[in-house]
Amino acid sequence: PPRSTLFPYTTLFRSIVSDGWSVNILVREIATLYHAIRSGYANPLPELPVQYPDFAAWQRGWLQGDVLAQQIDYWRQHLAGAPATLNLPTDYPRPTLQSYRGATYRHNLSSDLTQHVIQFSRHANATPFMTLLAAYQLLLSRYANQDDIVVGSPIANRNRSEIENLIGFFVNMLVLRTQIGPEATFNSVLAQVRQHALDGFNHQDVPFEKLVDALSVRRDM
């Protein structure tokens, strides 16, 4: 089938039982099996050491008690007093209920600029993700005229080798907050983003929905 026909189904599959990482595994394994069958070879894929239910059982058993309390306590301190919304100057008022009418804008950075970002990040002892996040949060700060910016960022949440080749929904959402003072420089903002990102990665195991419940966040439709 054409790609446009497959897209809704792969998106639905990814959203229900898997994530973006899993789709790459699925495509790779189908290609491997296809070439093996065409060549008359046996299944070349190795046996998986664990299955998704094993991970779910492990996570449920590990993420409780003091471990869960320590992880949630970090996020409670990190997000204390954080703004509930980002007040961007829009051409229309925000509706009472989210309509989901919108669009996606895609833009590719030139290879030249990409290399500059990589080199700058290396000199700043940061990753390109951290550099681009700092730039993005600064942009939001300018547009919204706010000095406290909170951005949600998905994370693969596959920090164990046994689950790297496993299909399942592992992805989690991290809440990354940056406070930008009037005298802040880009380097100082990047340093803050870097530290908060590293701390967030170290506390990535708390499911986002559990964090929302634990912090009693006021819902805003």
PDB file of C-alpha atoms in Angstrom:
ATOM      1  CA  PRO A   1       0.000   0.000   0.000  1.00  0.00           C
ATOM      2  CA  PRO A   2       1.155   3.586  -0.527  1.00  0.00           C
ATOM      3  CA  ARG A   3       2.787   5.368   2.397  1.00  0.00           C
ATOM      4  CA  SER A   4      -0.194   7.729   2.782  1.00  0.00           C
ATOM      5  CA  THR A   5      -2.446   4.681   3.339  1.00  0.00           C
ATOM      6  CA  LEU A   6      -0.152   3.094   5.908  1.00  0.00           C
ATOM      7  CA  PHE A   7       0.510   6.269   7.910  1.00  0.00           C
ATOM      8  CA  PRO A   8      -2.737   6.324   9.986  1.00  0.00           C
ATOM      9  CA  TYR A   9      -2.295   2.670  10.933  1.00  0.00           C
ATOM     10  CA  THR A  10       1.363   2.973  11.924  1.00  0.00           C
ATOM     11  CA  THR A  11       0.496   6.083  13.952  1.00  0.00           C
ATOM     12  CA  LEU A  12      -2.338   4.231  15.706  1.00  0.00           C
ATOM     13  CA  PHE A  13      -0.076   1.231  16.380  1.00  0.00           C
ATOM     14  CA  ARG A  14       2.617   3.506  17.774  1.00  0.00           C
ATOM     15  CA  SER A  15       0.181   5.343  20.041  1.00  0.00           C
ATOM     16  CA  ILE A  16      -1.541   2.284  21.524  1.00  0.00           C
ATOM     17  CA  VAL A  17       1.013  -0.498  22.020  1.00  0.00           C
ATOM     18  CA  SER A  18       4.372   0.965  21.079  1.00  0.00           C
ATOM     19  CA  ASP A  19       6.433   4.111  20.588  1.00  0.00           C
ATOM     20  CA  GLY A  20       8.591   5.629  17.849  1.00  0.00           C
ATOM     21  CA  TRP A  21      11.591   3.535  18.878  1.00  0.00           C
ATOM     22  CA  SER A  22       9.454   0.372  18.558  1.00  0.00           C
ATOM     23  CA  VAL A  23       8.355   1.228  15.009  1.00  0.00           C
ATOM     24  CA  ASN A  24      12.007   1.319  13.946  1.00  0.00           C
ATOM     25  CA  ILE A  25      12.535  -2.122  15.525  1.00  0.00           C
ATOM     26  CA  LEU A  26       9.440  -3.483  13.762  1.00  0.00           C
ATOM     27  CA  VAL A  27      10.508  -2.208  10.338  1.00  0.00           C
ATOM     28  CA  ARG A  28      14.058  -3.524  10.831  1.00  0.00           C
ATOM     29  CA  GLU A  29      12.861  -6.980  11.895  1.00  0.00           C
ATOM     30  CA  ILE A  30      10.349  -7.250   9.044  1.00  0.00           C
ATOM     31  CA  ALA A  31      13.096  -6.354   6.566  1.00  0.00           C
ATOM     32  CA  THR A  32      15.451  -8.930   8.138  1.00  0.00           C
ATOM     33  CA  LEU A  33      12.807 -11.666   8.021  1.00  0.00           C
ATOM     34  CA  TYR A  34      11.799 -10.761   4.468  1.00  0.00           C
ATOM     35  CA  HIS A  35      15.366 -11.086   3.179  1.00  0.00           C
ATOM     36  CA  ALA A  36      15.838 -14.350   5.106  1.00  0.00           C
ATOM     37  CA  ILE A  37      12.662 -15.877   3.647  1.00  0.00           C
ATOM     38  CA  ARG A  38      13.557 -14.719   0.136  1.00  0.00           C
ATOM     39  CA  SER A  39      16.978 -16.350   0.512  1.00  0.00           C
ATOM     40  CA  GLY A  40      15.617 -19.549   2.059  1.00  0.00           C
ATOM     41  CA  TYR A  41      17.293 -19.017   5.427  1.00  0.00           C
ATOM     42  CA  ALA A  42      15.885 -19.757   8.874  1.00  0.00           C
ATOM     43  CA  ASN A  43      14.714 -16.994  11.190  1.00  0.00           C
ATOM     44  CA  PRO A  44      17.936 -15.056  12.004  1.00  0.00           C
ATOM     45  CA  LEU A  45      16.442 -12.947  14.798  1.00  0.00           C
ATOM     46  CA  PRO A  46      17.829 -13.794  18.262  1.00  0.00           C
ATOM     47  CA  GLU A  47      15.524 -14.782  21.118  1.00  0.00           C
ATOM     48  CA  LEU A  48      14.544 -11.812  23.276  1.00  0.00           C
ATOM     49  CA  PRO A  49      15.867 -12.009  26.859  1.00  0.00           C
ATOM     50  CA  VAL A  50      12.670 -10.427  28.258  1.00  0.00           C
ATOM     51  CA  GLN A  51       9.160  -9.564  27.123  1.00  0.00           C
ATOM     52  CA  TYR A  52       7.163  -6.390  27.794  1.00  0.00           C
ATOM     53  CA  PRO A  53       5.144  -8.001  30.646  1.00  0.00           C
ATOM     54  CA  ASP A  54       8.490  -8.766  32.348  1.00  0.00           C
ATOM     55  CA  PHE A  55       9.402  -5.084  32.194  1.00  0.00           C
ATOM     56  CA  ALA A  56       5.954  -4.024  33.436  1.00  0.00           C
ATOM     57  CA  ALA A  57       6.172  -6.438  36.390  1.00  0.00           C
ATOM     58  CA  TRP A  58       9.701  -5.284  37.204  1.00  0.00           C
ATOM     59  CA  GLN A  59       8.733  -1.608  37.051  1.00  0.00           C
ATOM     60  CA  ARG A  60       5.680  -2.151  39.260  1.00  0.00           C
ATOM     61  CA  GLY A  61       7.754  -4.010  41.827  1.00  0.00           C
ATOM     62  CA  TRP A  62      10.671  -1.552  41.809  1.00  0.00           C
ATOM     63  CA  LEU A  63       8.904   1.798  41.487  1.00  0.00           C
ATOM     64  CA  GLN A  64       7.233   1.978  44.889  1.00  0.00           C
ATOM     65  CA  GLY A  65       7.992   2.865  48.487  1.00  0.00           C
ATOM     66  CA  ASP A  66      11.138   4.901  49.082  1.00  0.00           C
ATOM     67  CA  VAL A  67      12.240   4.727  45.436  1.00  0.00           C
ATOM     68  CA  LEU A  68       8.978   6.226  44.173  1.00  0.00           C
ATOM     69  CA  ALA A  69       8.902   8.811  46.969  1.00  0.00           C
ATOM     70  CA  GLN A  70      12.451   9.930  46.177  1.00  0.00           C
ATOM     71  CA  GLN A  71      11.696  10.293  42.465  1.00  0.00           C
ATOM     72  CA  ILE A  72       8.468  12.227  43.035  1.00  0.00           C
ATOM     73  CA  ASP A  73      10.151  14.433  45.663  1.00  0.00           C
ATOM     74  CA  TYR A  74      12.675  15.550  43.051  1.00  0.00           C
ATOM     75  CA  TRP A  75       9.918  16.605  40.655  1.00  0.00           C
ATOM     76  CA  ARG A  76       7.951  18.257  43.462  1.00  0.00           C
ATOM     77  CA  GLN A  77      10.963  20.463  44.268  1.00  0.00           C
ATOM     78  CA  HIS A  78      11.844  21.066  40.609  1.00  0.00           C
ATOM     79  CA  LEU A  79       8.313  22.189  39.684  1.00  0.00           C
ATOM     80  CA  ALA A  80       7.397  24.085  42.870  1.00  0.00           C
ATOM     81  CA  GLY A  81       5.722  27.362  41.858  1.00  0.00           C
ATOM     82  CA  ALA A  82       5.942  26.624  38.136  1.00  0.00           C
ATOM     83  CA  PRO A  83       3.452  28.511  35.915  1.00  0.00           C
ATOM     84  CA  ALA A  84       0.369  26.579  34.820  1.00  0.00           C
ATOM     85  CA  THR A  85       0.282  28.005  31.284  1.00  0.00           C
ATOM     86  CA  LEU A  86       2.432  29.723  28.691  1.00  0.00           C
ATOM     87  CA  ASN A  87       0.857  33.048  27.771  1.00  0.00           C
ATOM     88  CA  LEU A  88       1.844  33.324  24.124  1.00  0.00           C
ATOM     89  CA  PRO A  89       0.415  36.324  22.220  1.00  0.00           C
ATOM     90  CA  THR A  90      -2.008  34.582  19.876  1.00  0.00           C
ATOM     91  CA  ASP A  91      -4.265  35.991  17.178  1.00  0.00           C
ATOM     92  CA  TYR A  92      -7.313  34.266  18.720  1.00  0.00           C
ATOM     93  CA  PRO A  93      -8.249  33.679  22.382  1.00  0.00           C
ATOM     94  CA  ARG A  94      -7.717  30.183  23.713  1.00  0.00           C
ATOM     95  CA  PRO A  95     -10.940  28.156  23.458  1.00  0.00           C
ATOM     96  CA  THR A  96     -12.561  26.727  26.561  1.00  0.00           C
ATOM     97  CA  LEU A  97     -12.107  23.220  25.170  1.00  0.00           C
ATOM     98  CA  GLN A  98      -9.175  22.100  23.053  1.00  0.00           C
ATOM     99  CA  SER A  99     -10.300  21.614  19.446  1.00  0.00           C
ATOM    100  CA  TYR A 100      -7.169  19.958  18.018  1.00  0.00           C
ATOM    101  CA  ARG A 101      -7.512  22.090  14.882  1.00  0.00           C
ATOM    102  CA  GLY A 102      -3.981  22.939  13.889  1.00  0.00           C
ATOM    103  CA  ALA A 103      -1.047  22.003  11.730  1.00  0.00           C
ATOM    104  CA  THR A 104       2.562  20.886  11.901  1.00  0.00           C
ATOM    105  CA  TYR A 105       5.378  22.986  10.518  1.00  0.00           C
ATOM    106  CA  ARG A 106       8.571  21.162   9.609  1.00  0.00           C
ATOM    107  CA  HIS A 107      11.861  22.857   8.902  1.00  0.00           C
ATOM    108  CA  ASN A 108      15.265  21.298   8.286  1.00  0.00           C
ATOM    109  CA  LEU A 109      18.372  23.059   9.521  1.00  0.00           C
ATOM    110  CA  SER A 110      21.142  23.359   6.967  1.00  0.00           C
ATOM    111  CA  SER A 111      24.074  20.966   7.346  1.00  0.00           C
ATOM    112  CA  ASP A 112      26.304  23.990   7.962  1.00  0.00           C
ATOM    113  CA  LEU A 113      24.187  25.237  10.872  1.00  0.00           C
ATOM    114  CA  THR A 114      23.824  21.706  12.212  1.00  0.00           C
ATOM    115  CA  GLN A 115      27.604  21.340  12.376  1.00  0.00           C
ATOM    116  CA  HIS A 116      27.860  24.682  14.199  1.00  0.00           C
ATOM    117  CA  VAL A 117      25.282  23.516  16.764  1.00  0.00           C
ATOM    118  CA  ILE A 118      27.187  20.255  17.282  1.00  0.00           C
ATOM    119  CA  GLN A 119      30.528  22.030  17.684  1.00  0.00           C
ATOM    120  CA  PHE A 120      29.086  24.672  20.024  1.00  0.00           C
ATOM    121  CA  SER A 121      27.448  21.967  22.138  1.00  0.00           C
ATOM    122  CA  ARG A 122      30.705  20.030  22.367  1.00  0.00           C
ATOM    123  CA  HIS A 123      32.583  23.112  23.599  1.00  0.00           C
ATOM    124  CA  ALA A 124      29.822  23.825  26.134  1.00  0.00           C
ATOM    125  CA  ASN A 125      29.927  20.213  27.408  1.00  0.00           C
ATOM    126  CA  ALA A 126      26.304  19.799  26.353  1.00  0.00           C
ATOM    127  CA  THR A 127      24.369  17.792  23.790  1.00  0.00           C
ATOM    128  CA  PRO A 128      22.701  19.316  20.707  1.00  0.00           C
ATOM    129  CA  PHE A 129      19.354  18.518  22.364  1.00  0.00           C
ATOM    130  CA  MET A 130      20.299  20.696  25.347  1.00  0.00           C
ATOM    131  CA  THR A 131      21.500  23.543  23.095  1.00  0.00           C
ATOM    132  CA  LEU A 132      18.334  23.512  20.986  1.00  0.00           C
ATOM    133  CA  LEU A 133      16.121  23.245  24.085  1.00  0.00           C
ATOM    134  CA  ALA A 134      17.851  26.286  25.614  1.00  0.00           C
ATOM    135  CA  ALA A 135      17.297  28.243  22.376  1.00  0.00           C
ATOM    136  CA  TYR A 136      13.651  27.135  22.256  1.00  0.00           C
ATOM    137  CA  GLN A 137      12.969  28.113  25.856  1.00  0.00           C
ATOM    138  CA  LEU A 138      14.614  31.505  25.310  1.00  0.00           C
ATOM    139  CA  LEU A 139      12.406  32.034  22.269  1.00  0.00           C
ATOM    140  CA  LEU A 140       9.273  31.149  24.273  1.00  0.00           C
ATOM    141  CA  SER A 141      10.424  33.471  27.058  1.00  0.00           C
ATOM    142  CA  ARG A 142      10.720  36.378  24.632  1.00  0.00           C
ATOM    143  CA  TYR A 143       7.378  35.725  22.922  1.00  0.00           C
ATOM    144  CA  ALA A 144       5.438  35.156  26.155  1.00  0.00           C
ATOM    145  CA  ASN A 145       7.341  37.751  28.200  1.00  0.00           C
ATOM    146  CA  GLN A 146       7.764  35.174  30.959  1.00  0.00           C
ATOM    147  CA  ASP A 147      10.911  34.326  32.890  1.00  0.00           C
ATOM    148  CA  ASP A 148       9.750  30.853  33.964  1.00  0.00           C
ATOM    149  CA  ILE A 149       9.412  28.405  31.069  1.00  0.00           C
ATOM    150  CA  VAL A 150       8.231  24.799  31.324  1.00  0.00           C
ATOM    151  CA  VAL A 151       8.524  22.455  28.338  1.00  0.00           C
ATOM    152  CA  GLY A 152       7.445  18.837  28.034  1.00  0.00           C
ATOM    153  CA  SER A 153       9.891  16.566  26.256  1.00  0.00           C
ATOM    154  CA  PRO A 154       9.421  12.872  25.441  1.00  0.00           C
ATOM    155  CA  ILE A 155      12.174  10.473  26.464  1.00  0.00           C
ATOM    156  CA  ALA A 156      12.714   6.918  25.221  1.00  0.00           C
ATOM    157  CA  ASN A 157      12.946   5.589  28.818  1.00  0.00           C
ATOM    158  CA  ARG A 158      15.009   2.601  27.683  1.00  0.00           C
ATOM    159  CA  ASN A 159      17.906   2.830  30.081  1.00  0.00           C
ATOM    160  CA  ARG A 160      18.478  -0.940  30.287  1.00  0.00           C
ATOM    161  CA  SER A 161      20.117  -3.007  27.570  1.00  0.00           C
ATOM    162  CA  GLU A 162      17.571  -5.851  27.873  1.00  0.00           C
ATOM    163  CA  ILE A 163      14.741  -3.685  26.520  1.00  0.00           C
ATOM    164  CA  GLU A 164      16.577  -1.910  23.707  1.00  0.00           C
ATOM    165  CA  ASN A 165      15.192  -4.334  21.090  1.00  0.00           C
ATOM    166  CA  LEU A 166      11.773  -4.790  22.686  1.00  0.00           C
ATOM    167  CA  ILE A 167       8.551  -3.502  21.126  1.00  0.00           C
ATOM    168  CA  GLY A 168       6.311  -1.747  23.630  1.00  0.00           C
ATOM    169  CA  PHE A 169       5.228   1.630  24.945  1.00  0.00           C
ATOM    170  CA  PHE A 170       8.189   2.765  27.051  1.00  0.00           C
ATOM    171  CA  VAL A 171       8.257   6.462  26.210  1.00  0.00           C
ATOM    172  CA  ASN A 172       7.667   8.917  29.056  1.00  0.00           C
ATOM    173  CA  MET A 173       7.265  12.690  29.270  1.00  0.00           C
ATOM    174  CA  LEU A 174       9.767  14.829  31.191  1.00  0.00           C
ATOM    175  CA  VAL A 175       8.848  18.292  32.441  1.00  0.00           C
ATOM    176  CA  LEU A 176      11.897  20.514  31.911  1.00  0.00           C
ATOM    177  CA  ARG A 177      11.809  23.904  33.588  1.00  0.00           C
ATOM    178  CA  THR A 178      14.148  26.865  33.056  1.00  0.00           C
ATOM    179  CA  GLN A 179      14.078  30.189  34.896  1.00  0.00           C
ATOM    180  CA  ILE A 180      15.502  33.013  32.793  1.00  0.00           C
ATOM    181  CA  GLY A 181      16.498  36.179  34.635  1.00  0.00           C
ATOM    182  CA  PRO A 182      16.900  39.609  33.003  1.00  0.00           C
ATOM    183  CA  GLU A 183      20.700  39.359  33.131  1.00  0.00           C
ATOM    184  CA  ALA A 184      20.877  35.798  31.817  1.00  0.00           C
ATOM    185  CA  THR A 185      23.231  34.963  28.975  1.00  0.00           C
ATOM    186  CA  PHE A 186      22.767  32.081  26.578  1.00  0.00           C
ATOM    187  CA  ASN A 187      25.642  30.211  28.245  1.00  0.00           C
ATOM    188  CA  SER A 188      24.077  30.585  31.694  1.00  0.00           C
ATOM    189  CA  VAL A 189      20.706  29.404  30.370  1.00  0.00           C
ATOM    190  CA  LEU A 190      22.377  26.442  28.654  1.00  0.00           C
ATOM    191  CA  ALA A 191      24.175  25.511  31.878  1.00  0.00           C
ATOM    192  CA  GLN A 192      20.833  25.498  33.724  1.00  0.00           C
ATOM    193  CA  VAL A 193      19.140  23.488  30.951  1.00  0.00           C
ATOM    194  CA  ARG A 194      22.002  20.976  30.965  1.00  0.00           C
ATOM    195  CA  GLN A 195      21.771  20.403  34.721  1.00  0.00           C
ATOM    196  CA  HIS A 196      17.988  20.122  34.734  1.00  0.00           C
ATOM    197  CA  ALA A 197      18.054  17.738  31.780  1.00  0.00           C
ATOM    198  CA  LEU A 198      20.607  15.476  33.461  1.00  0.00           C
ATOM    199  CA  ASP A 199      18.635  15.534  36.706  1.00  0.00           C
ATOM    200  CA  GLY A 200      15.452  14.787  34.773  1.00  0.00           C
ATOM    201  CA  PHE A 201      17.090  11.840  33.008  1.00  0.00           C
ATOM    202  CA  ASN A 202      18.065  10.460  36.419  1.00  0.00           C
ATOM    203  CA  HIS A 203      14.421  10.682  37.551  1.00  0.00           C
ATOM    204  CA  GLN A 204      12.719   9.605  34.332  1.00  0.00           C
ATOM    205  CA  ASP A 205      11.052   6.457  35.655  1.00  0.00           C
ATOM    206  CA  VAL A 206       7.969   8.094  37.189  1.00  0.00           C
ATOM    207  CA  PRO A 207       5.122   7.807  34.633  1.00  0.00           C
ATOM    208  CA  PHE A 208       3.895  11.261  33.668  1.00  0.00           C
ATOM    209  CA  GLU A 209       0.277  10.529  34.630  1.00  0.00           C
ATOM    210  CA  LYS A 210       1.390   9.349  38.093  1.00  0.00           C
ATOM    211  CA  LEU A 211       3.421  12.540  38.510  1.00  0.00           C
ATOM    212  CA  VAL A 212       0.425  14.706  37.578  1.00  0.00           C
ATOM    213  CA  ASP A 213      -1.704  12.918  40.178  1.00  0.00           C
ATOM    214  CA  ALA A 214       1.001  13.072  42.865  1.00  0.00           C
ATOM    215  CA  LEU A 215       1.512  16.830  42.413  1.00  0.00           C
ATOM    216  CA  SER A 216      -2.251  17.538  42.250  1.00  0.00           C
ATOM    217  CA  VAL A 217      -1.816  19.658  39.144  1.00  0.00           C
ATOM    218  CA  ARG A 218      -4.872  21.738  38.266  1.00  0.00           C
ATOM    219  CA  ARG A 219      -6.223  20.501  34.931  1.00  0.00           C
ATOM    220  CA  ASP A 220      -6.803  23.054  32.180  1.00  0.00           C
ATOM    221  CA  MET A 221      -8.839  21.949  29.163  1.00  0.00           C
TER     222      MET A 221
END
